[in-house]
Amino acid sequence: MTQDTLSPPLIEFRSVHKHYGTVPVIRGIDLTIRRGEVVVICGPSGSGKSTLIRLVNGLERLSAGDILIDGQSTAGLDGAALRRLRTRIGFVFQQFNLYGHLTAAANIALAPRKVLGLTDAEAFRAAATLLERVGLGDKGDRYPSQLSGGQQQRVAIARALAMRPEILLFDEPTSALDPEMIGEVLAVMRSLAESKITMVVVTHEMGFARELADRVVFLDEGVVLDDAPPERFFGATGHPRAKRFLSQLLSPLHQVGG
Amino acid sequence: MRGRPGRGVMDFDPGVITRNLSYLLWGRLAEGDPGGLLLTILMAVSAGALALVAGVGFALAAWRCPGTIRRLLFLSADLIRGIPLIFIIFWLYFLLPALLGGDVPGAAPVILALAWFSSAAVMYSTLAGLEALPKGQREAALASGLSEGQALRWVLLPQTLRNVMPSYVALLVSLVKDTSLAFIVNVTELSTLAGQVNNRTQLYPMEIFLFTAALYFLLCRAVSLAGGRLARLRH
Amino acid sequence: MGFHLDWSGVLAGAPLHWLVTGLVTTLAVTLAASLLATVLAVGLLGLRVADNRLARGAARTIVALFRDTPLLVQILFWYFAAFGLLPGGVRDWINADHPWAVLPANVPLISPEFLAATWGLGVFSAVFIAEEIRAGLQALSPGQREAALSQGFGHWSALYHVLLPQALANAYQPTVGQYLNLMKLSSLATAIGLAEITYQVRQIESFNAHAVEAFAAGTLLYLLLGVVLGRLLLAIGPSGAGGRTSEERQADARPAGEGRHGL
Ligand SMILES: Nc1ncnc2c1ncn2[C@@H]1O[C@H](COP(=O)(O)OP(=O)(O)OP(=O)(O)O)[C@@H](O)[C@H]1O
Ligand SMILES: [Mg+2]
């Protein structure tokens, strides 16, 4: 899918800075993500990928700069306003973070019931539909501990979708999974990408990036080194630092001293 | 007073137990005055319920309000656990009637003392349970728009209570044993009555205290077993 | 209401003398029972981790018996029942005067009350101390033992050289808690008439009705003893065990209430 230059900006990073104590982690990032885009963020460990997307839904607080969502500033949002913002943004974690005391369906239904005020019946009906959509229609009454990693992550995606978000953020959704389960999660993500929801995906699954991303953003030491459509990012003209990173992904033995 | 010469294990006489059995088990229940094992159970259950509510409340307060409130809670918990339980009983036994001005039933100060003392342990266990949950649980709740209070109520606390259940059961077992301190202010629970019977009969300390210990042992085991069942059931 | 405090009823004359006697007695019985508890705990721990099912079963039974009955009933049992089982000669000897075994402030060390309290507290605390250390052993990853065994250590030498040093360091803090608890629990010996602090506080109360002052004095004495003893034990412990904040402490407030100090 090609970038639709006419669609309006949905997420705008404006010279975003984040430091923990005195350690800078995000060092001046400007980045615009348009409605309907699928953006993959990659980069070496510790480069600030997680921090960057956690800033978007306020799991981390900005140190300087601003992030506009749909044109609205989010710097300094808190309380009810921050919660309202979060209902518009789904987040999928590396470790799934399903609520251990609730069944799959109840995991999905919790926030719609408690935040959106849906009745139990409404929320569970919606949950069943979502479970169907991620291919787990028969697993609604399972507890997380009774599900495989891949199944848990698909429930987690359904849970994020339950709030009907405009934006989906993924933080390495497949890197805690056994190799044979990665495919089922990527398949769900592919169907989402094709549904035109705005997605920001931190991942090292370069196949996903190549096939589904509108743009690939390469992050290193808290700054954006490259921001290009996949064909250019993976092509001959990509950033040299990104090229080295990609070659290390493909043959990890070369990382020694890298 | 102590062990008469000449009576050994050989002369074990269960008669003294059968003669005093109902007294040791429920005291003067017929006269509307429960005692013995029954009072022990009543005291442990009511102190346990109070301690659970107060302790979980303290833990939530400490969780939501780090800083001064948390430090004050820790300080008072450490203080209460730093003095012998007997002294907490003394203080309440003496101060409660003075403060309330009226006639306070004898068991009340002891129950309050036990609850107060145990609530400190409940607070620490609950807080440790909250902190032991993966950070992602809270983050996932917040990310879907729940408030801190809602995250605590619907996501963190239910899991914590379930995980900490074995500690609560162990605390209840301790409470059962701690009720024996009511002896010090003559509340007629099991230990006090055992002491009374021993003083009255003089000749059968072995029988009386072994039987008393066995009752406590069975009660503690029963609480552990039932608690373990409950913890597994909720899984 | 308003109590007006009158400390002269507690901190002068006979009451003061009683308090001093009580303090010395509490210290003496705590020290004696701690030594006994340490020795018994080592033995019990040895049984508990032995490579022999029978030994482990025996240890488990002992632990269950002493952990699931109140200390008060145990002390009453030792004093009123078990003491009577001793041979008459031994009982007479214990009951006799032993001027050489009397501490300053007139605290006799050989008396049925002192011995029953020491024995009762020692046995009871040994069970809890041994369980703390066993919990420390259990908290080690099984890989530690496996690594030692695959390097050729035997059961006991793996325990001694690899596992126990780590377990002791980890369990040091809660074990110190058990010794402090022993000190506080010595207050129960008042039930058999051992003239320790709690006994003396009650004596003062019934002597001149200065209850608030007497309770306050007793409370402060125990708090003070606890702080001093705690500091002392943590100072001689492995580095890293001492000087922790209550914040860190409650982080390992253990489940199962075993760290807590039931009677
Ligand atoms: N709460 C925190 N306090 C202090 N430093 C932090 C914190 N969170 C992250 N960091 C540091 O910030 C830097 C960026 O972290 P971040 O998790 O964003 O990296 P990442 O690109 O997601 O790495 P990875 O691929 O390992 O997940 C790292 O050096 C990390 O150690
Ligand atoms: Mg990351």
Tab-separated table of N, CA, C and O in Angstrom, chain A residues 87 99 105-120 122-127 130 158-164, chain B residues 141 144-146 150:
chain	number	residue	atom	x	y	z
A	87	THR	N	-8.239	5.902	25.521
A	87	THR	CA	-9.285	5.050	24.949
A	87	THR	C	-9.231	5.078	23.431
A	87	THR	O	-9.771	4.189	22.775
A	99	TYR	N	-4.759	-9.882	31.855
A	99	TYR	CA	-5.080	-9.906	33.277
A	99	TYR	C	-5.262	-11.352	33.713
A	99	TYR	O	-6.154	-12.050	33.233
A	105	ALA	N	-12.317	-13.613	27.323
A	105	ALA	CA	-13.438	-12.715	27.017
A	105	ALA	C	-13.525	-11.588	28.040
A	105	ALA	O	-13.743	-10.427	27.682
A	106	ALA	N	-13.324	-11.924	29.322
A	106	ALA	CA	-13.428	-10.896	30.355
A	106	ALA	C	-12.287	-9.892	30.253
A	106	ALA	O	-12.460	-8.705	30.555
A	107	ASN	N	-11.110	-10.346	29.817
A	107	ASN	CA	-10.003	-9.428	29.550
A	107	ASN	C	-10.425	-8.379	28.540
A	107	ASN	O	-10.179	-7.195	28.703
A	108	ILE	N	-11.064	-8.855	27.477
A	108	ILE	CA	-11.455	-7.956	26.399
A	108	ILE	C	-12.578	-7.026	26.848
A	108	ILE	O	-12.620	-5.856	26.501
A	109	ALA	N	-13.481	-7.553	27.681
A	109	ALA	CA	-14.673	-6.794	28.051
A	109	ALA	C	-14.428	-5.791	29.179
A	109	ALA	O	-15.240	-4.890	29.384
A	110	LEU	N	-13.311	-5.945	29.909
A	110	LEU	CA	-13.161	-5.139	31.134
A	110	LEU	C	-13.221	-3.633	30.876
A	110	LEU	O	-14.045	-2.925	31.460
A	111	ALA	N	-12.344	-3.141	30.004
A	111	ALA	CA	-12.306	-1.688	29.801
A	111	ALA	C	-13.591	-1.159	29.154
A	111	ALA	O	-14.108	-0.119	29.578
A	112	PRO	N	-14.168	-1.847	28.164
A	112	PRO	CA	-15.462	-1.374	27.650
A	112	PRO	C	-16.513	-1.246	28.748
A	112	PRO	O	-17.290	-0.295	28.766
A	113	ARG	N	-16.516	-2.188	29.704
A	113	ARG	CA	-17.514	-2.107	30.777
A	113	ARG	C	-17.201	-0.967	31.725
A	113	ARG	O	-18.071	-0.168	32.073
A	114	LYS	N	-15.939	-0.902	32.154
A	114	LYS	CA	-15.615	0.024	33.237
A	114	LYS	C	-15.333	1.443	32.745
A	114	LYS	O	-15.501	2.397	33.486
A	115	VAL	N	-14.838	1.566	31.512
A	115	VAL	CA	-14.478	2.898	31.023
A	115	VAL	C	-15.557	3.449	30.092
A	115	VAL	O	-15.984	4.591	30.228
A	116	LEU	N	-16.004	2.624	29.159
A	116	LEU	CA	-17.011	3.110	28.207
A	116	LEU	C	-18.422	2.946	28.753
A	116	LEU	O	-19.374	3.495	28.194
A	117	GLY	N	-18.570	2.162	29.826
A	117	GLY	CA	-19.888	2.006	30.430
A	117	GLY	C	-20.820	1.083	29.675
A	117	GLY	O	-22.043	1.167	29.826
A	118	LEU	N	-20.264	0.195	28.872
A	118	LEU	CA	-21.123	-0.798	28.214
A	118	LEU	C	-21.715	-1.753	29.246
A	118	LEU	O	-21.116	-1.986	30.288
A	119	THR	N	-22.880	-2.305	28.947
A	119	THR	CA	-23.404	-3.339	29.834
A	119	THR	C	-22.572	-4.603	29.643
A	119	THR	O	-21.878	-4.757	28.636
A	120	ASP	N	-22.652	-5.496	30.630
A	120	ASP	CA	-21.896	-6.739	30.522
A	120	ASP	C	-22.260	-7.470	29.239
A	120	ASP	O	-21.395	-7.975	28.522
A	122	GLU	N	-23.482	-6.364	26.370
A	122	GLU	CA	-22.906	-5.696	25.191
A	122	GLU	C	-21.414	-5.990	25.074
A	122	GLU	O	-20.916	-6.371	24.017
A	123	ALA	N	-20.727	-5.806	26.209
A	123	ALA	CA	-19.273	-5.941	26.180
A	123	ALA	C	-18.869	-7.367	25.829
A	123	ALA	O	-17.928	-7.580	25.051
A	124	PHE	N	-19.564	-8.342	26.375
A	124	PHE	CA	-19.180	-9.720	26.097
A	124	PHE	C	-19.576	-10.132	24.676
A	124	PHE	O	-18.903	-10.945	24.059
A	125	ARG	N	-20.674	-9.551	24.174
A	125	ARG	CA	-21.022	-9.843	22.783
A	125	ARG	C	-19.919	-9.311	21.862
A	125	ARG	O	-19.445	-9.998	20.966
A	126	ALA	N	-19.481	-8.074	22.129
A	126	ALA	CA	-18.404	-7.495	21.314
A	126	ALA	C	-17.132	-8.318	21.447
A	126	ALA	O	-16.407	-8.537	20.469
A	127	ALA	N	-16.868	-8.788	22.674
A	127	ALA	CA	-15.660	-9.580	22.900
A	127	ALA	C	-15.697	-10.852	22.058
A	127	ALA	O	-14.684	-11.259	21.466
A	130	LEU	N	-14.815	-10.067	18.541
A	130	LEU	CA	-13.383	-9.799	18.384
A	130	LEU	C	-12.571	-11.084	18.457
A	130	LEU	O	-11.601	-11.261	17.714
A	158	ALA	N	-7.058	-8.328	20.458
A	158	ALA	CA	-8.513	-8.161	20.525
A	158	ALA	C	-8.887	-7.203	21.642
A	158	ALA	O	-9.779	-6.365	21.496
A	159	ARG	N	-8.185	-7.304	22.760
A	159	ARG	CA	-8.458	-6.412	23.884
A	159	ARG	C	-8.189	-4.964	23.497
A	159	ARG	O	-8.932	-4.053	23.865
A	160	ALA	N	-7.091	-4.753	22.745
A	160	ALA	CA	-6.786	-3.388	22.313
A	160	ALA	C	-7.861	-2.884	21.349
A	160	ALA	O	-8.252	-1.722	21.386
A	161	LEU	N	-8.357	-3.781	20.513
A	161	LEU	CA	-9.367	-3.369	19.525
A	161	LEU	C	-10.716	-3.083	20.169
A	161	LEU	O	-11.548	-2.374	19.593
A	162	ALA	N	-10.939	-3.631	21.361
A	162	ALA	CA	-12.260	-3.539	21.978
A	162	ALA	C	-12.676	-2.100	22.235
A	162	ALA	O	-13.858	-1.802	22.331
A	163	MET	N	-11.699	-1.223	22.372
A	163	MET	CA	-12.040	0.175	22.625
A	163	MET	C	-12.264	0.946	21.323
A	163	MET	O	-12.397	2.161	21.345
A	164	ARG	N	-12.280	0.247	20.190
A	164	ARG	CA	-12.419	0.873	18.867
A	164	ARG	C	-11.446	2.034	18.704
A	164	ARG	O	-11.838	3.181	18.446
B	141	ALA	N	-3.767	-1.898	32.011
B	141	ALA	CA	-5.039	-1.321	32.463
B	141	ALA	C	-5.089	0.174	32.138
B	141	ALA	O	-6.085	0.674	31.610
B	144	SER	N	-5.627	1.055	28.494
B	144	SER	CA	-6.967	0.968	27.914
B	144	SER	C	-7.917	1.976	28.553
B	144	SER	O	-9.122	1.868	28.405
B	145	GLY	N	-7.368	2.936	29.276
B	145	GLY	CA	-8.183	4.052	29.721
B	145	GLY	C	-8.720	3.935	31.137
B	145	GLY	O	-9.433	4.811	31.604
B	146	LEU	N	-8.381	2.847	31.866
B	146	LEU	CA	-8.811	2.768	33.259
B	146	LEU	C	-8.047	3.790	34.089
B	146	LEU	O	-6.883	4.105	33.794
B	150	GLN	N	-9.413	2.496	39.231
B	150	GLN	CA	-10.056	1.369	38.556
B	150	GLN	C	-9.061	0.234	38.317
B	150	GLN	O	-9.401	-0.941	38.464
